[in-house]
Tab-separated table of C-alpha atoms and ligand atoms in Angstrom:
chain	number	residue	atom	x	y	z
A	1075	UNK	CA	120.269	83.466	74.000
A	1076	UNK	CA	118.246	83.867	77.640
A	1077	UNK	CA	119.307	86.362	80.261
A	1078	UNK	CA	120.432	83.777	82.606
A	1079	UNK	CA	122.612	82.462	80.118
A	1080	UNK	CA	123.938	86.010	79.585
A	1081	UNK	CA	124.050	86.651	83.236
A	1082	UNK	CA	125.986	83.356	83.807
A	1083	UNK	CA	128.680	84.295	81.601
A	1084	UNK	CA	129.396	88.245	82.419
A	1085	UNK	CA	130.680	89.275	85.663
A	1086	UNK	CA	133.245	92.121	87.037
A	1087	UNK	CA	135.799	89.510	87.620
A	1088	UNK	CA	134.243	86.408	86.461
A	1089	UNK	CA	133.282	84.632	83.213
A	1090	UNK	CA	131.807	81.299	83.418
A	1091	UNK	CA	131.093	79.245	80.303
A	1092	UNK	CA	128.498	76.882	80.816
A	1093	UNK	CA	126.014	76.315	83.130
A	1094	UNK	CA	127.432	73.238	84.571
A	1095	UNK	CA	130.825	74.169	85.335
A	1096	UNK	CA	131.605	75.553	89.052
A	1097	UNK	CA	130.890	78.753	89.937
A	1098	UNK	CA	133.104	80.480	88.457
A	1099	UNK	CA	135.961	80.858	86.156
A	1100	UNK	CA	138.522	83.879	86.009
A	1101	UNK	CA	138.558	85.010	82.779
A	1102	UNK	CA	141.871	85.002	80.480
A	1103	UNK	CA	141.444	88.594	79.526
A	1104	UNK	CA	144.907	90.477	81.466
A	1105	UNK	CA	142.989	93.820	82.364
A	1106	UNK	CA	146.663	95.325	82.392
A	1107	UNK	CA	146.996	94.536	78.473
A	1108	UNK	CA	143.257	96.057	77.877
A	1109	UNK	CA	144.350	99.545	80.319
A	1110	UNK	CA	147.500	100.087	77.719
A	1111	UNK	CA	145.100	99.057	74.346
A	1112	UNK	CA	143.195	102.058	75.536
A	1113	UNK	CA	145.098	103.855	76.613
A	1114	UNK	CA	147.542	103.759	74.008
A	1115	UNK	CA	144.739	103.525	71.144
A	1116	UNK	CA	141.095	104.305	71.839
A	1117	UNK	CA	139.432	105.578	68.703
A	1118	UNK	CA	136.676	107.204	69.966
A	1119	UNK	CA	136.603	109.188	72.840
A	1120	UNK	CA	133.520	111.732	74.378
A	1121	UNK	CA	132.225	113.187	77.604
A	1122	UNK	CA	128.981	112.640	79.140
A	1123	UNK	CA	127.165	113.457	82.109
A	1124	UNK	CA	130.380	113.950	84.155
A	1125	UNK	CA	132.447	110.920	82.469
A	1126	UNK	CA	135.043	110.413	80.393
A	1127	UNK	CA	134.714	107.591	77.394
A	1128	UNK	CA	137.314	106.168	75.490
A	1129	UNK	CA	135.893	103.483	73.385
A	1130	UNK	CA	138.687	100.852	71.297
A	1131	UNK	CA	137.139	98.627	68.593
A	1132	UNK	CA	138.679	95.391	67.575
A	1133	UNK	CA	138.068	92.939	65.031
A	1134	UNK	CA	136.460	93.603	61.348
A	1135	UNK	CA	133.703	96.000	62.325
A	1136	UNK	CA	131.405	94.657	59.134
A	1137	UNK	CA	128.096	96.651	59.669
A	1138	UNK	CA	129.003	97.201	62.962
A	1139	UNK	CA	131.018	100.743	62.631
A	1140	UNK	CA	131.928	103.159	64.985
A	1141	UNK	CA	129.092	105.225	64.536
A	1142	UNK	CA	126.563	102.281	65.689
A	1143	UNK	CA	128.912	101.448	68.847
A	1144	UNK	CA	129.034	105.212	69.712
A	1145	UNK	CA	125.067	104.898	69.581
A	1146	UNK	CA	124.657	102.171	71.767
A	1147	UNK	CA	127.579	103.200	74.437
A	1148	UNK	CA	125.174	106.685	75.006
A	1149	UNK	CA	122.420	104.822	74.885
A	1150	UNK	CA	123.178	102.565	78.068
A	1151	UNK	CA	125.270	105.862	79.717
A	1152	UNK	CA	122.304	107.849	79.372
A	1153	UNK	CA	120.209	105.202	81.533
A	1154	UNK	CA	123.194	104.409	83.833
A	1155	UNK	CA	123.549	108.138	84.511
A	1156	UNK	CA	120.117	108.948	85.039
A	1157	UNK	CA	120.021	106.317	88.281
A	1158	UNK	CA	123.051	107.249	89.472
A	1159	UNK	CA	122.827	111.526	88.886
A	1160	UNK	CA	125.759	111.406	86.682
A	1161	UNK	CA	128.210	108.942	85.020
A	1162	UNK	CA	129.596	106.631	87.633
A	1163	UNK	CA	132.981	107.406	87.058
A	1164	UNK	CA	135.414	109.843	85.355
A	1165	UNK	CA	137.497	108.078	83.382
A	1166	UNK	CA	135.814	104.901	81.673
A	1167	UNK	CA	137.605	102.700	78.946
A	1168	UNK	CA	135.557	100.097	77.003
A	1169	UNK	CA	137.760	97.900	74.124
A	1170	UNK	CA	134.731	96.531	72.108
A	1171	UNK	CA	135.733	93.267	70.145
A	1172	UNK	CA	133.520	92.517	67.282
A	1173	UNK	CA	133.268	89.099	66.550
A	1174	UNK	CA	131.286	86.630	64.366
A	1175	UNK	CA	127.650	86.493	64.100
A	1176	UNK	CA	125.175	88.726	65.887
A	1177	UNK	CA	125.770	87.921	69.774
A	1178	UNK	CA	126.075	90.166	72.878
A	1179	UNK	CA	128.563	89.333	75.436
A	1180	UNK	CA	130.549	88.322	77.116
A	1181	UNK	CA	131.269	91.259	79.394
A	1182	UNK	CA	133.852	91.645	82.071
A	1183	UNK	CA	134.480	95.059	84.078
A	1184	UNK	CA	137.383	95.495	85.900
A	1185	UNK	CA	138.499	98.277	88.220
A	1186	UNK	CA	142.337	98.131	88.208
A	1187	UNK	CA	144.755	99.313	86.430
A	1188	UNK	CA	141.694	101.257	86.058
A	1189	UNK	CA	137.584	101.443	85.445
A	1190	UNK	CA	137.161	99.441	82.134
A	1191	UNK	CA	134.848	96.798	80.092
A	1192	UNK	CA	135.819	94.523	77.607
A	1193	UNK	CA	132.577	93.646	75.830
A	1194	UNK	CA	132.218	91.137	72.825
A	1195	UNK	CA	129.786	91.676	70.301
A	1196	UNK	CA	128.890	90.005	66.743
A	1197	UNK	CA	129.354	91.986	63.854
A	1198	UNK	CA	125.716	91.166	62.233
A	1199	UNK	CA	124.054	92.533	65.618
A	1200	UNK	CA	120.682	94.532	64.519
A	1201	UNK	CA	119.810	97.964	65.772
A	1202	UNK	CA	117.213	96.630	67.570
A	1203	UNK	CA	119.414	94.271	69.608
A	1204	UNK	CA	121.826	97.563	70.433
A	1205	UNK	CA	118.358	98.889	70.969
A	1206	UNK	CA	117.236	96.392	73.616
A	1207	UNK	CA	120.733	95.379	75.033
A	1208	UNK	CA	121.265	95.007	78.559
A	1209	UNK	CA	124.577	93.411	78.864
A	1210	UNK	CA	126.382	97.008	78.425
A	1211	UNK	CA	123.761	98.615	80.936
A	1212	UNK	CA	125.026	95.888	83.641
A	1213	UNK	CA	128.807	96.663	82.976
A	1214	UNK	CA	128.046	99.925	83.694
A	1215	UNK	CA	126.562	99.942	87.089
A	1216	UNK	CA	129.613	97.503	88.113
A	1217	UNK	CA	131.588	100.850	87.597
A	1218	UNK	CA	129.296	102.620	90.297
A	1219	UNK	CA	129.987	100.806	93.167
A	1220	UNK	CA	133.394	99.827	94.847
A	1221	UNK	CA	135.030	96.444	94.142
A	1222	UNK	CA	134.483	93.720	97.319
A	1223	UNK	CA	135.905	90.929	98.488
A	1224	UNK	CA	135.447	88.080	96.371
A	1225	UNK	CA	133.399	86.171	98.514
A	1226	UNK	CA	130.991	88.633	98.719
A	1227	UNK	CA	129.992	88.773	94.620
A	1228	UNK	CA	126.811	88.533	94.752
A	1229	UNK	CA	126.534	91.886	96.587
A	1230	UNK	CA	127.746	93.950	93.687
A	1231	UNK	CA	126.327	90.853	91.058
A	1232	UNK	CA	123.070	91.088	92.827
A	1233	UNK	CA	123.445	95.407	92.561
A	1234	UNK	CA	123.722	95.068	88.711
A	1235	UNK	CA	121.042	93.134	88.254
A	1236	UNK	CA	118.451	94.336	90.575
A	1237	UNK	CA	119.331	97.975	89.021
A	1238	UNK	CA	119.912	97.380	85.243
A	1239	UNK	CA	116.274	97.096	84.077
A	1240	UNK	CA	115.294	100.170	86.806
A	1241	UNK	CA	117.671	102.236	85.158
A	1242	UNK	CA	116.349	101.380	81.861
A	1243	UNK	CA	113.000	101.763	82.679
A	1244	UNK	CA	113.389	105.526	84.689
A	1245	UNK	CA	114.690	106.705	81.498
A	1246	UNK	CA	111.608	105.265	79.263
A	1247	UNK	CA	113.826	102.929	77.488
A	1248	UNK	CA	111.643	100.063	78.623
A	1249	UNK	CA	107.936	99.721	80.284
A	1250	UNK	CA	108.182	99.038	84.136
A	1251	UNK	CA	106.279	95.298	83.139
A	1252	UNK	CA	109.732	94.249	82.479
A	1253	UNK	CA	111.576	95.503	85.589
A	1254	UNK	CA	109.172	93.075	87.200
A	1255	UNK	CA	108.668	90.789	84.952
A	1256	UNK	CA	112.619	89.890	85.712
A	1257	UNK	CA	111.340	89.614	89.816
A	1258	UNK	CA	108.398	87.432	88.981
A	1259	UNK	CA	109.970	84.631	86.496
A	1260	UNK	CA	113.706	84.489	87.706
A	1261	UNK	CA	113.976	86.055	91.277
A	1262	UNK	CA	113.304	83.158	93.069
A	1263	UNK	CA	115.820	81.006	91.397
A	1264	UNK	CA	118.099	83.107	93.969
A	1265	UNK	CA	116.032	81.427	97.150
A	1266	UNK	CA	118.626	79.180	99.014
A	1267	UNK	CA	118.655	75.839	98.073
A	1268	UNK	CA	119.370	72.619	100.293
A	1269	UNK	CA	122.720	72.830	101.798
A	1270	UNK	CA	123.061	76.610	101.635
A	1271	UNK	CA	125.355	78.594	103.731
A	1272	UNK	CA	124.629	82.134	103.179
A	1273	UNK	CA	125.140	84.269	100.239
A	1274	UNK	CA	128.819	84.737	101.360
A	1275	UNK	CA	129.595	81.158	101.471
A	1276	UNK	CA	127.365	79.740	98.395
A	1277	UNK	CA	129.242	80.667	95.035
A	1278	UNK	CA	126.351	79.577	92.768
A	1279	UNK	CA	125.159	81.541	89.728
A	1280	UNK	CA	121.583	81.908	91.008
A	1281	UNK	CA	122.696	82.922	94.561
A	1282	UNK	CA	125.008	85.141	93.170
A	1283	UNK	CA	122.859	86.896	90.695
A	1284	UNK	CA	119.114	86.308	91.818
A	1285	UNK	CA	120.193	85.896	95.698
A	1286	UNK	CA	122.154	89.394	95.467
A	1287	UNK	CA	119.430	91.077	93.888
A	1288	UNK	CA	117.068	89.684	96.082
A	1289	UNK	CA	119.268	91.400	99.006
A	1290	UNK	CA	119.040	94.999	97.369
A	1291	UNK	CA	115.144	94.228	96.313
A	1292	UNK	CA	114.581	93.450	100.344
A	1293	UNK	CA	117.127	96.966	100.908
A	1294	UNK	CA	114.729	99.337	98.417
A	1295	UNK	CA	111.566	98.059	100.589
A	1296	UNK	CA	113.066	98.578	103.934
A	1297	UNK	CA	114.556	101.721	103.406
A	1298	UNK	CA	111.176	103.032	101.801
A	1299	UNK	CA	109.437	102.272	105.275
A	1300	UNK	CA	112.172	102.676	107.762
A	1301	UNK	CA	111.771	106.719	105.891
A	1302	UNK	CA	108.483	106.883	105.213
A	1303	UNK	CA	108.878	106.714	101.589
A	1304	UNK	CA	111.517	109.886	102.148
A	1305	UNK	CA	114.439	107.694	101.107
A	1306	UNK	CA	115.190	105.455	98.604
A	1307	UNK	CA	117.894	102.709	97.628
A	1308	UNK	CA	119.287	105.188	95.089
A	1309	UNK	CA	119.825	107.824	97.195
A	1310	UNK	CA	121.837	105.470	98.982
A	1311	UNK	CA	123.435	103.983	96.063
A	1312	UNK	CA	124.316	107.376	94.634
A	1313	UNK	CA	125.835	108.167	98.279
A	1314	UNK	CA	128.023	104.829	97.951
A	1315	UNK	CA	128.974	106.086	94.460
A	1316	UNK	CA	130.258	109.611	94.757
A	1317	UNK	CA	131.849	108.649	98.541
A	1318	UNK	CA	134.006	105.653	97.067
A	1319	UNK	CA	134.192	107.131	93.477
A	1320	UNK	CA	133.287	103.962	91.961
A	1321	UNK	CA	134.812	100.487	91.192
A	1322	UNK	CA	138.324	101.956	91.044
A	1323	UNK	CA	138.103	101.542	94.824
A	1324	UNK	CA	138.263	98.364	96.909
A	1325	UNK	CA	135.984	98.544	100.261
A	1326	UNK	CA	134.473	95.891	102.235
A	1327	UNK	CA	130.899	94.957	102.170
A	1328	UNK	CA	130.199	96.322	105.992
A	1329	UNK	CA	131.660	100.178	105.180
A	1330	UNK	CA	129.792	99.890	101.184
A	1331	UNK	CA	126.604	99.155	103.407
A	1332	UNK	CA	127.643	102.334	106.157
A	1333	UNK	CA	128.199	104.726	103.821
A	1334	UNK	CA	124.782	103.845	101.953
A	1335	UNK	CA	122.845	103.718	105.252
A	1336	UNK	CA	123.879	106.734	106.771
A	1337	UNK	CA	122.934	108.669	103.137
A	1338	UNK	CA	119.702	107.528	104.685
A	1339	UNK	CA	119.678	107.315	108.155
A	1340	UNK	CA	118.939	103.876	108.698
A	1341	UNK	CA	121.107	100.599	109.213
A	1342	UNK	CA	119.177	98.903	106.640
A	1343	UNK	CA	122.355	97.631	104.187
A	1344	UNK	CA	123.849	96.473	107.082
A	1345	UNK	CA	121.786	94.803	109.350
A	1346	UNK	CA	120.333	93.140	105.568
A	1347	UNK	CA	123.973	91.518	105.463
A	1348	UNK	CA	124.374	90.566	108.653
A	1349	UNK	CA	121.220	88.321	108.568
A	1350	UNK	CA	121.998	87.171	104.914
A	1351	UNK	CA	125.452	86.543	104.335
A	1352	UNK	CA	126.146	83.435	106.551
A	1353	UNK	CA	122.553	81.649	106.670
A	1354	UNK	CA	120.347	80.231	104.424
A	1355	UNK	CA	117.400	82.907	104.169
A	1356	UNK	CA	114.295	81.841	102.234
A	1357	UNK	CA	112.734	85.157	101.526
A	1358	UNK	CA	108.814	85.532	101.548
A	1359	UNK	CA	109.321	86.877	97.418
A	1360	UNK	CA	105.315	86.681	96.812
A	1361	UNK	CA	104.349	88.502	99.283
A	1362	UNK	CA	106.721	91.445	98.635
A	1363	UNK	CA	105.452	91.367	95.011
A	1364	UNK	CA	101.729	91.185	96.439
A	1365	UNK	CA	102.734	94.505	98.632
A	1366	UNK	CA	104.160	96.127	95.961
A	1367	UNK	CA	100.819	95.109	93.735
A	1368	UNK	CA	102.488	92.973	91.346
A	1369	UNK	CA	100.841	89.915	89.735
A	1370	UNK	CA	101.075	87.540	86.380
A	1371	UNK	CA	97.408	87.142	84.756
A	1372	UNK	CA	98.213	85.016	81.673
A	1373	UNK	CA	101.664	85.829	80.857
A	1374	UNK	CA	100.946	89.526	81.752
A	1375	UNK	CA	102.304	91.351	84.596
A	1376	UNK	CA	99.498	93.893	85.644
A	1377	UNK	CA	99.793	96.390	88.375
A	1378	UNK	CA	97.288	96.928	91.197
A	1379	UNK	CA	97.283	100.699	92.562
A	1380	UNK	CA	95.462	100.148	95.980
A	1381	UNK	CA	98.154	97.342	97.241
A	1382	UNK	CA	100.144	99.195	100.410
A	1383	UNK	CA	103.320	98.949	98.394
A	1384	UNK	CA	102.067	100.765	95.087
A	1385	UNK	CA	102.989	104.217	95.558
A	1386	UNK	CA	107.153	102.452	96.239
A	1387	UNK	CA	106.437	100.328	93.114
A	1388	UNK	CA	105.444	103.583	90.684
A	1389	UNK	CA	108.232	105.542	92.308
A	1390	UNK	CA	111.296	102.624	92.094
A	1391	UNK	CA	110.745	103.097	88.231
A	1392	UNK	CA	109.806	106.746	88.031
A	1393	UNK	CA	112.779	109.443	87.336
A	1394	UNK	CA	114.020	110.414	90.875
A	1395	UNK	CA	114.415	114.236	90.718
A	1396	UNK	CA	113.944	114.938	86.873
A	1397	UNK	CA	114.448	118.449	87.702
A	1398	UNK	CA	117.617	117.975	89.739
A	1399	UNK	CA	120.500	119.947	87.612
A	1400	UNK	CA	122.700	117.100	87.218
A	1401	UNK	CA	119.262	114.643	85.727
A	1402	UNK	CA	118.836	117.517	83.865
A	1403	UNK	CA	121.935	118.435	82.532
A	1404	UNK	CA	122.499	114.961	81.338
A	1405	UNK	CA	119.231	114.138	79.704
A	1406	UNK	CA	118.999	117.758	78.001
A	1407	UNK	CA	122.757	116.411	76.557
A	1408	UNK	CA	121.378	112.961	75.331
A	1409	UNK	CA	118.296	114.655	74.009
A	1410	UNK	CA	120.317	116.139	72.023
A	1411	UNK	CA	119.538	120.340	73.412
A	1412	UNK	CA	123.645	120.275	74.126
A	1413	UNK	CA	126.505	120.237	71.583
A	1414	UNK	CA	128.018	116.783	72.445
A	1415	UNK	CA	132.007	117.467	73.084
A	1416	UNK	CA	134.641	115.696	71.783
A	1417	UNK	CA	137.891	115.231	72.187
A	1418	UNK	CA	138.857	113.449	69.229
A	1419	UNK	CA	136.919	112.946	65.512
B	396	ZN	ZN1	128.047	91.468	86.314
């Protein structure tokens, strides 16, 4: 199944089942009932790069044990952590529910009664489906930032899926092609259509997903001039993570957008949603990928070095800080240099 299929159907709050239906549906999970399954009954709990995670499986896990799920959770923690300098929150609870066939998804993440996922999955999922998954990687980053107002999804929507394949791709787990590739084919499905109203005020998947990462696409190159290339849109999302804590906290959009612009002196976040949220902005998406040197030959994204942008583009998917102690600390852990501690068998 595509991406925007995928991305139409997980959300932090949301679930929608098929493309046609309004925006959005709440889903019928009760977050409350989840919080006590884990809390009552997680089999598998570890730490890792400053977190905490208690895992609960449901369903019959057919080839799909414990020890595959374990893989797969480190897998997307290690490239979550690495973007963020550490896991985005202390205490994380994920109740996986196997299911039939070989599907990923849906997803939900909630942050109250506390930061957790419930994540379906089929049973007869390969290893190189775990291998490639995103969905888990995209639950994860909702845990980094605080929860919003409602109307404003698409700013932490648009967050998760502007930083998922980045994340991925700092870490090596994919080739920085397909960070772009993601900008070039579906980006501009989050351009404001005819009767737009801002991203605050048009609930539509595309706005919501493609319009909000458009927003923090927009953010990365404006804080990269504004600083001379001395600041980037993860040291301000880092700043926004370790000042709110994560998505156990509920903050507006305007003091999520301070605390990221002071981390780099600029008023970039905010002055971005002040000119996006309540008017329909078409944004000028070629010729940011033409600064940053991207192009499509023939199905292929190629790079071009001497485009003023290039030096942003190699950095945006290069490891920020690789020597930093907590990068360091967490990749020596997932690389396997550090016994791995557990709490529980
Ligand atoms: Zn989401």
């Amino acid at each position: 199944m595509n991406r925007r299929y995928f991305l139409q159907m997980i959300g932090s709050l949301i679930v929608a089942a098929q493309p046609s239906r309004p925006a959005f549906a709440r889903t019928d999970d009760d977050p409350e009932d989840i919080y006590a399954r884990l809390k009552s009954s997680a089999e598998l709990h570890f730490s890792m790069c400053g977190g905490t995670l208690s895992i609960a499986l449901d369903g019959d896990s057919g080839p799909l044990d414990q020890h595959r799920v374990e893989a797969w959770v480190r897998r997307s923690a290690a490239a979550v952590s690495t973007y963020f300098g550490r896991f985005p929150v202390e205490q994380w609870g994920l109740l996986v529910t196997r299911t039939e066939g070989s599907h990923i998804g849906p997803a939900t993440t909630w942050g109250y009664p506390g930061s957790i996922t419930r994540l379906s999955v089929g049973r007869d999922v390969s290893d190189e489906a775990l291998r490639d998954d995103w969905v888990m990687v995209h639950e994860m980053i909702h845990l980094a930032l605080p929860r919003v107002p409602l109307s404003s999804e698409w700013f932490m929507e648009g967050n998760a899926t502007y930083v998922e394949p980045i994340a991925r791709a700092q870490l090596g787990q994919i080739p920085p092609q397909e960070v772009w590739r993601w900008a070039v084919d579906a980006m501009p499905k989050g351009q404001p259509q005819q009767g737009d109203e801002g991203l605050d005020h048009t609930h539509t998947w595309a706005r919501t997903y493609w319009g909000g990462a458009m927003y923090w696409l927009l953010a990365e190159i404006a804080i990269y001039k504004h600083s001379n290339g001395k600041y980037s849109l993860q040291d301000a999302l880092r700043a926004i993570n370790r000042a709110s804590g994560g998505n156990t906290a509920y903050w507006s959009v305007a003091q999520t957008a301070r605390v990221g612009d002071t981390a780099v002196k600029s008023d970039v976040l905010a002055s971005l949603y002040d000119q996006l949220k309540d008017r329909a902005v078409s944004v000028d998406l070629d010729g940011m990928l033409r600064q940053l040197g991207i192009s499509e030959e023939a199905s292929v994204i190629r790079f071009d070095d001497r485009a003023p942008l290039a030096e942003l583009r190699r950095s945006i998917t290069s490891l920020r800080n690789p020597n930093g102690s907590s990068t360091k600390a967490c990749m020596d852990e997932n690389l396997g240099k550090k016994p791995i501690h557990r709490d529980k068998p």
